[in-house]
Coordinates of C-alpha atoms and ligand atoms in Angstrom, one line a residue:
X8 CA -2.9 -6.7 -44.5
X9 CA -2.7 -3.9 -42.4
X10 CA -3.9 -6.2 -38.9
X11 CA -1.4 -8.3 -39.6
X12 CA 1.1 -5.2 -39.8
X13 CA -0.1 -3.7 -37.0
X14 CA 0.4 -7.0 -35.0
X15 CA 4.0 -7.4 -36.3
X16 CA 4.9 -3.9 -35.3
X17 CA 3.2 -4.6 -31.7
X18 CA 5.0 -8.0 -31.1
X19 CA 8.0 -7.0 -32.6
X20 CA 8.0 -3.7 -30.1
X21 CA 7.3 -5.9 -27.1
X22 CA 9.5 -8.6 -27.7
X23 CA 12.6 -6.6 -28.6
X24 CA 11.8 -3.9 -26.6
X25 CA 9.6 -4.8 -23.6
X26 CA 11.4 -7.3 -21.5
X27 CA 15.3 -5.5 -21.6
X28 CA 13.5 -1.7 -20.9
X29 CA 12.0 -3.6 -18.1
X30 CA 8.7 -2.0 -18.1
X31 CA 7.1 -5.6 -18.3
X32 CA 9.5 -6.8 -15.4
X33 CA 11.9 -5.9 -12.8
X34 CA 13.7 -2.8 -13.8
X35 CA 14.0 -0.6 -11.3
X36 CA 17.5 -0.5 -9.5
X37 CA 16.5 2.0 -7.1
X38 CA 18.4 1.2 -4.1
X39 CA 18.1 2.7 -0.5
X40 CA 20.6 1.6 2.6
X41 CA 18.2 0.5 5.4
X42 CA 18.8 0.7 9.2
X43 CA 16.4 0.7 12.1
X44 CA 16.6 1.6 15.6
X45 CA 14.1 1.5 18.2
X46 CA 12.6 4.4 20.8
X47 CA 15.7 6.5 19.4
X48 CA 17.9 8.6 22.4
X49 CA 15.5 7.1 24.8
X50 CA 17.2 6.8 28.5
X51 CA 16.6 6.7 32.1
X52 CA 14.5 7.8 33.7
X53 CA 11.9 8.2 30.7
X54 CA 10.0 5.0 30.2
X55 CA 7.5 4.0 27.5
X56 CA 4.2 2.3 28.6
X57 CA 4.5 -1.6 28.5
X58 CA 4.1 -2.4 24.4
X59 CA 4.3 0.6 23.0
X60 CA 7.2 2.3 20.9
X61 CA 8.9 4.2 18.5
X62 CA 10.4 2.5 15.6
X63 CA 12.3 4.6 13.0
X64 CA 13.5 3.2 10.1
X65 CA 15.9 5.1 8.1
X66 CA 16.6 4.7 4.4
X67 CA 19.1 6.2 2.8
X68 CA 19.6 7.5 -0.6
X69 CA 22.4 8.7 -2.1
X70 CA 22.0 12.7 -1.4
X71 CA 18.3 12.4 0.3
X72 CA 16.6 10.8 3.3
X73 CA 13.8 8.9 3.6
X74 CA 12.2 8.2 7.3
X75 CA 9.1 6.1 8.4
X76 CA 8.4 6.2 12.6
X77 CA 6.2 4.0 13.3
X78 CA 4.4 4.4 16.6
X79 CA 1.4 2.9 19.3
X80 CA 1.1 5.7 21.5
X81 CA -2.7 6.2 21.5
X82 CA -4.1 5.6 17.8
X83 CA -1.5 3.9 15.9
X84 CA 0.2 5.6 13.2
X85 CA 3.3 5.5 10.7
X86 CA 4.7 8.9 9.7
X87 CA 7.1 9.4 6.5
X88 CA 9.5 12.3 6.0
X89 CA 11.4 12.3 3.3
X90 CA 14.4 14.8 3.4
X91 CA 17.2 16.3 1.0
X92 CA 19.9 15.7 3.2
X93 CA 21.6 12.4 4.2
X94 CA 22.4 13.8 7.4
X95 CA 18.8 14.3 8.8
X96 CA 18.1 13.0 12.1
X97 CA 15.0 12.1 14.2
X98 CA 15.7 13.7 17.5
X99 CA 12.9 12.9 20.4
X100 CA 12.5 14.8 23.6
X101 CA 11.4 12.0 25.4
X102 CA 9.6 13.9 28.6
X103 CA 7.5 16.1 26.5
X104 CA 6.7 13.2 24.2
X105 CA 5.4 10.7 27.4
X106 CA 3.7 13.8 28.3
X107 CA 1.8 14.7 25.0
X108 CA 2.9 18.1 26.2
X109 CA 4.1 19.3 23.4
X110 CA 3.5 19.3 19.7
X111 CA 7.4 19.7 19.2
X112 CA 8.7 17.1 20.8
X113 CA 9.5 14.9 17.8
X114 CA 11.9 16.6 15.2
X115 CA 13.5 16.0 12.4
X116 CA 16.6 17.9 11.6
X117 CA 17.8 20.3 9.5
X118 CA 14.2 20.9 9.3
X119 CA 14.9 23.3 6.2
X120 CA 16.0 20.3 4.6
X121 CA 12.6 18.5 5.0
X122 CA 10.4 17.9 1.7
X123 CA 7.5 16.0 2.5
X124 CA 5.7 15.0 5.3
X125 CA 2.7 13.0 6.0
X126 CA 1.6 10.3 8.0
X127 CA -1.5 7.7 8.2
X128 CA -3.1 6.5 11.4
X129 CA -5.6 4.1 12.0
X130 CA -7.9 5.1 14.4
X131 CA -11.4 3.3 14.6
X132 CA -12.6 0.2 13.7
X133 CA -16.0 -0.1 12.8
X134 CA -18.7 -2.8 13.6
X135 CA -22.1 -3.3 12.1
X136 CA -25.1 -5.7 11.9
X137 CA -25.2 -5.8 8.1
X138 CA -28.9 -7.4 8.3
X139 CA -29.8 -6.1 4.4
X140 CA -26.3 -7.9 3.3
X141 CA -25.0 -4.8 1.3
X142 CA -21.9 -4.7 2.7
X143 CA -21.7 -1.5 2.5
X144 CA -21.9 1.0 5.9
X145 CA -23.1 3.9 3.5
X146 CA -26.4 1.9 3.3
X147 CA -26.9 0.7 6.5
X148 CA -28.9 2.5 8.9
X149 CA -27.4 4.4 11.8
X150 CA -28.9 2.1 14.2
X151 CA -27.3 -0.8 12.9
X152 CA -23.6 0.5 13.8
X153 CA -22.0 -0.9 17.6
X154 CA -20.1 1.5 19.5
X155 CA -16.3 1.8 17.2
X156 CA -13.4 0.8 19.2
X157 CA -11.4 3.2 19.5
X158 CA -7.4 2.5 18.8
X159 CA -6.5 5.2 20.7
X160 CA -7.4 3.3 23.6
X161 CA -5.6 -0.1 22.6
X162 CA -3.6 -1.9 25.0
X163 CA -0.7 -3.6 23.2
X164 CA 0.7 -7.0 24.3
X165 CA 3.0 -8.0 22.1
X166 CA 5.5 -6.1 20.0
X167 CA 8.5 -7.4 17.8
X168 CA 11.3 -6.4 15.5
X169 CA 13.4 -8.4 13.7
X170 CA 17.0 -7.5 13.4
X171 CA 17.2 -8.1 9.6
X172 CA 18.5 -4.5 8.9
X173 CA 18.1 -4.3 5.2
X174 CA 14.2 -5.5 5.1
X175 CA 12.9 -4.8 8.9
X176 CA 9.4 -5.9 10.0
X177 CA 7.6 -4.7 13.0
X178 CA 4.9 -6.8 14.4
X179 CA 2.6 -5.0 17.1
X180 CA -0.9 -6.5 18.5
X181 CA -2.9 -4.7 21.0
X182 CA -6.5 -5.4 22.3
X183 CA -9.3 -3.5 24.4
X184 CA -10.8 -4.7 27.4
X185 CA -14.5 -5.0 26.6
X186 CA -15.9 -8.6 26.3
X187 CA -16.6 -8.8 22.4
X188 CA -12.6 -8.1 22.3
X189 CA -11.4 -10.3 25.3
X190 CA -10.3 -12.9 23.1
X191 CA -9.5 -10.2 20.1
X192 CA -6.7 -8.7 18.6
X193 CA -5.6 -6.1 16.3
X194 CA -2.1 -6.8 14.8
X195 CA 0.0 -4.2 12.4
X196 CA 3.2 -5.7 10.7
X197 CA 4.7 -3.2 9.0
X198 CA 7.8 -3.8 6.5
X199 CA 10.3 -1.4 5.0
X200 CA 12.4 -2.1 2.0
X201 CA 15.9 -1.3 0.3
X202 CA 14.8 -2.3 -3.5
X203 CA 12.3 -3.2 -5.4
X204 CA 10.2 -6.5 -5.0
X205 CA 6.8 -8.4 -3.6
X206 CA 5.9 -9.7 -0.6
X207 CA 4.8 -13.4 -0.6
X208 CA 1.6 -13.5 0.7
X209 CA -1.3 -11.9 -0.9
X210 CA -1.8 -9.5 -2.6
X211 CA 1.9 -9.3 -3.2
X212 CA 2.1 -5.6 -3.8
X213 CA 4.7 -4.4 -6.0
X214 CA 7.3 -2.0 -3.3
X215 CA 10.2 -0.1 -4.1
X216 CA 12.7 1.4 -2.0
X217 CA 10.8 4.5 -1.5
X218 CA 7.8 2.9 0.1
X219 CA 7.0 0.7 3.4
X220 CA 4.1 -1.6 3.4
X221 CA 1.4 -2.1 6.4
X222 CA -0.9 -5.4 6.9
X223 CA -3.4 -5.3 9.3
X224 CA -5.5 -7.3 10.9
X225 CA -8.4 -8.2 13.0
X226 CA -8.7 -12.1 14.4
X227 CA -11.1 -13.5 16.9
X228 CA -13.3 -10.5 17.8
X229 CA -16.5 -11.8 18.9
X230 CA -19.0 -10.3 16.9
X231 CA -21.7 -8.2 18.2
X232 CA -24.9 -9.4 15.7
X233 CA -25.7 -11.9 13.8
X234 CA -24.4 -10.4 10.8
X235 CA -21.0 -8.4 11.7
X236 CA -19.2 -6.6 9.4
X237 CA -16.3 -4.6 9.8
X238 CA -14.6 -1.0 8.5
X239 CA -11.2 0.5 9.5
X240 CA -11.0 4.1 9.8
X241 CA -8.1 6.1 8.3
X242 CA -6.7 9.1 8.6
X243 CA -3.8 11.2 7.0
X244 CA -2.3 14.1 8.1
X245 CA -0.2 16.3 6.2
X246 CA 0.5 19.8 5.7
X247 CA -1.5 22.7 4.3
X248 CA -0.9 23.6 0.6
X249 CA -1.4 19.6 -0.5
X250 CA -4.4 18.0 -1.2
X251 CA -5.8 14.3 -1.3
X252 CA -7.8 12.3 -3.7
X253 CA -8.5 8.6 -3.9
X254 CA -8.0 7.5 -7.4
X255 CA -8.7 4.0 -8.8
X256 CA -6.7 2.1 -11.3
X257 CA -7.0 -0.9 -13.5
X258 CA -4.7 -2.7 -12.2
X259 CA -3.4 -6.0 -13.7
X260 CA -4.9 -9.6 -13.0
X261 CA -2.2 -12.2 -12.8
X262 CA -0.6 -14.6 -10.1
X263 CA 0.0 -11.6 -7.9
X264 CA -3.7 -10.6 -6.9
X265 CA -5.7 -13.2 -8.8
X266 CA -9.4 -11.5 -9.7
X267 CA -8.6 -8.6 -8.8
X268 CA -8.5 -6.0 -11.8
X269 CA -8.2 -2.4 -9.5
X270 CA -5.4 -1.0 -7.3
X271 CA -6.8 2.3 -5.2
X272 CA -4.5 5.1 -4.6
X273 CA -4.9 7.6 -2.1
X274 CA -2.4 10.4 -3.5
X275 CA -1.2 13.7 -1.6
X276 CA -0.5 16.3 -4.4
X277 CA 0.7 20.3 -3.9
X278 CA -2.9 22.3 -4.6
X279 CA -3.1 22.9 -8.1
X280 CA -0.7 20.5 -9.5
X281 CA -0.5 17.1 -11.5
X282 CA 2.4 15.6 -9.6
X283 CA 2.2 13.4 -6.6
X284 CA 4.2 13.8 -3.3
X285 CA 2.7 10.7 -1.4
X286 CA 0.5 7.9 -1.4
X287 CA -0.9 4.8 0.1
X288 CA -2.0 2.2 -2.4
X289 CA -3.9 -1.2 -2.0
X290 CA -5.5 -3.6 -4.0
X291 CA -9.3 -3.7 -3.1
X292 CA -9.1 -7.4 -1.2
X293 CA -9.3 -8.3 2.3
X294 CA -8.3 -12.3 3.4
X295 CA -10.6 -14.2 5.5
X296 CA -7.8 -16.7 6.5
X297 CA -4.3 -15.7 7.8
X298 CA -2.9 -17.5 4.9
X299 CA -4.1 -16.1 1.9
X300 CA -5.7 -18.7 -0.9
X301 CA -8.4 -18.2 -3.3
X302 CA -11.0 -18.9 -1.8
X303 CA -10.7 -16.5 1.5
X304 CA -10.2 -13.6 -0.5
X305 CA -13.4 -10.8 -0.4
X306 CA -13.6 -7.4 -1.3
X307 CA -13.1 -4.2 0.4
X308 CA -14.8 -0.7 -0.4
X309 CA -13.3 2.4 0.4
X310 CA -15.4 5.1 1.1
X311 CA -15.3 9.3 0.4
X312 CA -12.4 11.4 1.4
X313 CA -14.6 13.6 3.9
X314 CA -12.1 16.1 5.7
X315 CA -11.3 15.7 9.3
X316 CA -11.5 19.3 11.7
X317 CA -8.3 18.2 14.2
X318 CA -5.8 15.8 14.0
X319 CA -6.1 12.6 15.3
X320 CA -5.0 11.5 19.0
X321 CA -2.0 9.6 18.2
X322 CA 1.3 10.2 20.6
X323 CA 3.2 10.3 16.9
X324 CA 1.0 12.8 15.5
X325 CA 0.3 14.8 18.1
X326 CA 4.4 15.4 19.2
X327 CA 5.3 15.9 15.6
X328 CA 2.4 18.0 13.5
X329 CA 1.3 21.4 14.8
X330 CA -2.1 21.5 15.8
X331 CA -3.9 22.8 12.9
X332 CA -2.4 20.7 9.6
X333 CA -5.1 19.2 7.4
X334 CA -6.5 15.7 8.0
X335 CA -8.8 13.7 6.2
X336 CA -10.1 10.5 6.5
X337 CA -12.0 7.5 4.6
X338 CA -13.3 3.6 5.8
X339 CA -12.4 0.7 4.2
X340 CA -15.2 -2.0 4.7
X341 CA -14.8 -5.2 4.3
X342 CA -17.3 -8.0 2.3
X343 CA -19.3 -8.2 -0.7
X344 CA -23.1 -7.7 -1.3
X345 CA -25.2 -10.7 -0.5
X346 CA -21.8 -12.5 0.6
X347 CA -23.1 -15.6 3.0
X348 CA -19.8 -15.5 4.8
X349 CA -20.0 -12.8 7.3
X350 CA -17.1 -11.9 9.7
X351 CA -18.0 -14.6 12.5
X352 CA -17.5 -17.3 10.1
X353 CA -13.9 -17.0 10.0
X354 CA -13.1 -14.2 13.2
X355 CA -10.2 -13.0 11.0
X356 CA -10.1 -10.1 8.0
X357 CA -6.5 -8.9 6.6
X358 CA -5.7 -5.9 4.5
X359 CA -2.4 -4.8 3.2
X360 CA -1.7 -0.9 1.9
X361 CA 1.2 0.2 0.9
X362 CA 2.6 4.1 1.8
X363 CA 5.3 5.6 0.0
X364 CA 6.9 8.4 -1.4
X365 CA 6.5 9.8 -5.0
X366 CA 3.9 8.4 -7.8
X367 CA 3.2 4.5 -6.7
X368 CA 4.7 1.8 -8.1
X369 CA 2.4 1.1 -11.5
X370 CA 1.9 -3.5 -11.5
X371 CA 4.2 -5.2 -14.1
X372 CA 3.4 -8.3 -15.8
X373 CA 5.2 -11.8 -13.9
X374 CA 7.6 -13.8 -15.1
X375 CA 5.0 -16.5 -16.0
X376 CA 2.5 -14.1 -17.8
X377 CA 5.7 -12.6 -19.8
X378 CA 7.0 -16.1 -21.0
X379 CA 3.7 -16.8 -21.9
X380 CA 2.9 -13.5 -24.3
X381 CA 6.5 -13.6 -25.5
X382 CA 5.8 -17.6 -26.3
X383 CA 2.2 -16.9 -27.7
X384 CA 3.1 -13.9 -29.2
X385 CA 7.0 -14.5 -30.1
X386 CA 6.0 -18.4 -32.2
X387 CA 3.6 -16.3 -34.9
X388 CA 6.1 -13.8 -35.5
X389 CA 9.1 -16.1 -36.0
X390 CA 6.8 -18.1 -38.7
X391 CA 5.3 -15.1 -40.1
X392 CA 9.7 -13.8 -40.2
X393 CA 10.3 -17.0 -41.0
X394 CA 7.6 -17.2 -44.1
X395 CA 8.8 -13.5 -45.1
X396 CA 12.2 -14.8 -45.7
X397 CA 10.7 -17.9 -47.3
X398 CA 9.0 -15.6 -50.1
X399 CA 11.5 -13.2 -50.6
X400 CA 14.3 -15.9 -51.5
X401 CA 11.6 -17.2 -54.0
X402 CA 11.1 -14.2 -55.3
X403 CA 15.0 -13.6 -55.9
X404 CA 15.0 -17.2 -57.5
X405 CA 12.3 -16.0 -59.8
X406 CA 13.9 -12.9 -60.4
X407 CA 17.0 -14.6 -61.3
X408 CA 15.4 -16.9 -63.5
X409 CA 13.9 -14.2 -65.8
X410 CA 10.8 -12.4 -64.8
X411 CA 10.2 -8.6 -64.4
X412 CA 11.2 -8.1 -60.8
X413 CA 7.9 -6.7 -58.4
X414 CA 8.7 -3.2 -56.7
X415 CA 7.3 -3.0 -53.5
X416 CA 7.7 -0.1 -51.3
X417 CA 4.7 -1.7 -48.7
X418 CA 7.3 -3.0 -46.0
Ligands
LIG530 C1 20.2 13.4 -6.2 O1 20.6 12.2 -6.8 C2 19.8 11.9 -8.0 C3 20.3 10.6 -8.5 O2 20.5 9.7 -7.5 C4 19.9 13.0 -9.0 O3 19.1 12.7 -10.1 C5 19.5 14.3 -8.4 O4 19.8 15.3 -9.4 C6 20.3 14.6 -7.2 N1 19.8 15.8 -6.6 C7 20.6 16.7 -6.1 C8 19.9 17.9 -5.5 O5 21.8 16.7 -6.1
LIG531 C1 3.1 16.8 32.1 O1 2.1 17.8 31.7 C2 1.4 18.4 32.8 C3 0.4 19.4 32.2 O2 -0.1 18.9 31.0 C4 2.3 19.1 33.8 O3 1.6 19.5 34.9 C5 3.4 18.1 34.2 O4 4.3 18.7 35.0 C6 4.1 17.4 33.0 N1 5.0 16.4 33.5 C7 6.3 16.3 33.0 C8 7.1 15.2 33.5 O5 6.7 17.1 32.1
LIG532 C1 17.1 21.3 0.5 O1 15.9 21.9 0.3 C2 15.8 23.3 0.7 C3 14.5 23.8 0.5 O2 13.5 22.9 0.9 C4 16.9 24.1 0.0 O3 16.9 25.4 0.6 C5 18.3 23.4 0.2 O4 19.2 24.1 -0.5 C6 18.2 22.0 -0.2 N1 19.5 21.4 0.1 C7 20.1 20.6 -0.8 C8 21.4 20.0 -0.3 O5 19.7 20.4 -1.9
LIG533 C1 -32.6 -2.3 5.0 O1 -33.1 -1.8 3.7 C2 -34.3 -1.1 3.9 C3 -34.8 -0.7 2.5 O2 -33.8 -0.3 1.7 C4 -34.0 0.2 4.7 O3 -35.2 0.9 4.9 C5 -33.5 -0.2 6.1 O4 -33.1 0.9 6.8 C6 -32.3 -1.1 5.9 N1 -31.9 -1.6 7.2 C7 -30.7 -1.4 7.7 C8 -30.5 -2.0 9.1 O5 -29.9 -0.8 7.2
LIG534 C1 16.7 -10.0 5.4 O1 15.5 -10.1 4.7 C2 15.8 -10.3 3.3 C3 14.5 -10.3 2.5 O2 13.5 -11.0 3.2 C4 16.5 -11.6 3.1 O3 16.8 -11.8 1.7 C5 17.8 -11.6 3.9 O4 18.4 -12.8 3.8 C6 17.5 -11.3 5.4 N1 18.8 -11.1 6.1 C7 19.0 -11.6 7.3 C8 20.3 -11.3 7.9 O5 18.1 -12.2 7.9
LIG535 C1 -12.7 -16.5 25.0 O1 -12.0 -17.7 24.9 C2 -12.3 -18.5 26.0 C3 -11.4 -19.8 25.9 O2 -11.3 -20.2 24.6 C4 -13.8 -18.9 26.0 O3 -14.1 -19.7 27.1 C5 -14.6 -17.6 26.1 O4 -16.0 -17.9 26.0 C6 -14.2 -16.6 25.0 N1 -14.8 -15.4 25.2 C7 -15.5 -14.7 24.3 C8 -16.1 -13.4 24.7 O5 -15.6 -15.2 23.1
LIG536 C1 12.6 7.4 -4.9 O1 12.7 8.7 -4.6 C2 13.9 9.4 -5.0 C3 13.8 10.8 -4.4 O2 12.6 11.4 -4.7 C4 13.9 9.4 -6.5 O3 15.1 10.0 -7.0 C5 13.8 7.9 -7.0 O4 13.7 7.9 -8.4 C6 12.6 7.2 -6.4 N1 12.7 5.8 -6.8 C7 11.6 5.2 -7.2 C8 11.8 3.7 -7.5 O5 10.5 5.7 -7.2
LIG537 C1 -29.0 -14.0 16.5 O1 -29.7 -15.1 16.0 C2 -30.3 -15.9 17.1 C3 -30.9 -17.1 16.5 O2 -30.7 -17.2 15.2 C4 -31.4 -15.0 17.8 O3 -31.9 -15.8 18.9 C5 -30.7 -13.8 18.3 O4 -31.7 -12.9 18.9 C6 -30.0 -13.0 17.2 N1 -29.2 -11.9 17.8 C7 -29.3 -10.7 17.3 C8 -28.4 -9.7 18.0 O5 -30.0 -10.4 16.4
LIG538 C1 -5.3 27.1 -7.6 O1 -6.0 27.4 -8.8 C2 -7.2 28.2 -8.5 C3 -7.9 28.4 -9.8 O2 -7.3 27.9 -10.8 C4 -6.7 29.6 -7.9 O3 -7.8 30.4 -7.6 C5 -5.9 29.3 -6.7 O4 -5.3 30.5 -6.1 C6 -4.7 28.4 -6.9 N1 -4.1 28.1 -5.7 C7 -2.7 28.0 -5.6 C8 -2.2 27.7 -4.2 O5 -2.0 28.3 -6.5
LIG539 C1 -16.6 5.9 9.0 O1 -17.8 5.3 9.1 C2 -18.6 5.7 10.2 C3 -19.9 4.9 10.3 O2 -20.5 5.1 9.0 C4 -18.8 7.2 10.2 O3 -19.5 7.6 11.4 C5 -17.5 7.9 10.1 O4 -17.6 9.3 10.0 C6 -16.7 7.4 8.9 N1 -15.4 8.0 9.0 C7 -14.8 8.6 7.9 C8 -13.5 9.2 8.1 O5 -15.4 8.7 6.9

């Protein structure tokens, strides 16, 4: 009796309730106005290298600011300020940036009205022979690691940005001149957002107008040894008095991310507090093919939040955070214990992170999984509301036709 209560008061709750709250679907209306504009006050006679730039994307709230600058001078990186003014500007002096001269050259003003501040760069990528098939550079031996290629030293060939001004992407791919990566590249397409939605590809991570989303990849490296495997450094910078931790989720499996039951969260939080400033959050899958399907998907590891004694050498960095503000760092690695496919089997791994502002967007069910609970769950209840009606007309039939009435108070 009561398990059949307990269910009625569950499907009735998420029936009724679930779907119009919109915790189960799209409910968030969160809107930000979206422009972008590229190497910002940039003029004669100050000229950026061949491929690289400065991409600001500014969104717009309704009494705050939210600015990503994204940027491939030396290690790549993507920065995020987030200010309580809608006035705040990105002011460049172009000179002392080209001349890494000076760790002020990048602004944002008022800077009183500045809230938060951190950014992510990527800035090694890691090869191994992974002979004992773990997978996992913790366990392999020193000796087993190549020489990392260092991003900092990328040359970058091809950059694009597409004029859609309410959901910009940015396409960069740069290379390095040894002969494993002659035919190699490493690509970053990074996407900003005014609302709340998914990409298409997997793993379709949930975004919001308060984050930007980064997909990486590495195609046609020729591997070292016979049994390559690859890691990607990161590193975030941010300022003193917050601190980082990786925590992982469950996450939800559906048509989003099929298999995949985790999301990972690296959060920024003020020292001694609960609440979160920042993140980047991904699901713990890498793609083997530059479509996504089933079948190329693999896991990727992430590994201990080790902090980092100077900042990183990114142009970005360097021109905007003062020498000393705290970085730390961690690897993703890519593959699966005792996988067979190894990275020469396919010369291409993607990853996708997300980096925003505030606690990260938590998965909802999809349409498909909701119509199916509210059909699977929804039928029952309507027989079981349907049956209670049934009885309690027979009971008033009975009642009227001369028996001693049954008081229940057991509703
Ligand atoms: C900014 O706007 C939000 C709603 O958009 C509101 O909740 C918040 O109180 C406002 N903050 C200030 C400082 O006005
Ligand atoms: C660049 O910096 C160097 C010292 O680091 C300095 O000698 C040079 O004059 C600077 N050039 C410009 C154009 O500012
Ligand atoms: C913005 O934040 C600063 C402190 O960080 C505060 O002094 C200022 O009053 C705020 N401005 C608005 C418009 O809320
Ligand atoms: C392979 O595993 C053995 C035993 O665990 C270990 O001693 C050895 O260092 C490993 N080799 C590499 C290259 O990691
Ligand atoms: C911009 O991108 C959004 C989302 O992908 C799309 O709906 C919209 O039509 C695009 N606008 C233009 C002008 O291309
Ligand atoms: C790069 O590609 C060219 C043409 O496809 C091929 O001849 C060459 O061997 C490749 N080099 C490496 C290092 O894989
Ligand atoms: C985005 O950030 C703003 C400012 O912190 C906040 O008011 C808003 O609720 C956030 N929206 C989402 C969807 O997280
Ligand atoms: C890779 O395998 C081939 C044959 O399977 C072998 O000749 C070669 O020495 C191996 N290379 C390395 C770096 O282990
Ligand atoms: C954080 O908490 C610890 C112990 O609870 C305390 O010693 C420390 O001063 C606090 N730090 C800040 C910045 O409040
Ligand atoms: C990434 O892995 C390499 C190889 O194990 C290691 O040397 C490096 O310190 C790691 N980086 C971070 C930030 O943990």
């Amino acid at each position: 009796m009561s398990m059949v209560k307990a269910y009625l008061i569950f499907s009735v709750l998420f029936v009724v309730f679930g779907t119009p709250l919109g915790f189960l679907g799209n409910g968030d209306t969160f809107r930000r106005e979206v422009s972008v504009e590229l190497n910002p006050g940039l003029t004669p006679p100050s000229v950026l290298p061949r491929g690289v730039a400065l991409v600001h994307v500014r969104g717009l709230g309704l009494n705050d600011t939210l600015h990503f600058l994204l940027c491939n001078s030396e290690a790549p990186a993507l920065l995020m300020v987030h200010t309580n003014s809608t006035r705040s500007a990105v002011q460049v002096d172009w000179p002392a940036f080209l001349n890494h001269s000076s760790s002020s050259s990048l602004r944002v003003e008022p800077e009183s009205s500045v809230q938060y501040r951190s950014a992510l760069v990527f800035t090694r990528v890691w090869e191994y022979d992974d002979v004992n098939n773990t997978a996992d550079p913790q366990k392999t031996a020193e000796s087993s690691f190549y020489p990392p290629y260092e991003l900092e030293k990328f040359i970058w060939s091809e950059l694009s940005v597409t004029a859609n001004q309410t959901e910009p992407t940015v396409k960069m791919c740069g290379g390095e001149t040894s002969e494993s990566f002659l035919n190699g590249s490493l690509c970053l397409q990074f996407s900003a957002f005014e609302s709340e939605g998914r990409d298409k590809p997997w793993p379709s991570l949930r975004h919001n107008a308060n984050s930007s989303q980064l997909r990486v990849w590495l195609d046609g490296v020729t591997p070292r040894g016979n049994n390559s495997r690859f890691a990607l450094e990161l590193q975030s910078v941010g300022d003193s008095g917050s601190e980082g931790r990786v925590d992982v989720r469950s996450s939800i499996d559906d048509e989003y991310t099929p298999s995949i039951f985790k999301v990972s969260q690296w959060v920024s939080s003020p020292v001694n507090s609960s609440s979160v400033s920042g993140y980047n959050q991904w699901k713990p899958v890498a793609y083997r093919k530059p479509q996504p399907v089933f079948e190329d998907a693999t896991a990727c590891k992430h590994s201990a939040l080790v902090s980092v004694n100077r900042i990183p050498r990114s142009g970005l960095v360097q021109a905007y955070f003062p020498e000393r503000s705290e970085t730390s760092g961690l690897n993703i690695s890519f593959g699966i214990a005792k996988d067979p496919v190894f990275y020469s089997d396919t010369k291409y791994i993607s990853w996708t992170v997300l980096v925003g502002l505030g606690e990260p967007p938590v998965d909802s069910f999809s349409p498909l999984i909701i119509v199916i609970m509210t059909v699977g769950l929804g039928t029952p209840l309507a027989i079981i509301l349907v049956g209670g009606v049934f009885v309690w007309i027979r009971k008033r039939m009975s009642h009227s036709s001369g028996y001693e009435p049954i008081r229940n108070t057991d509703h």
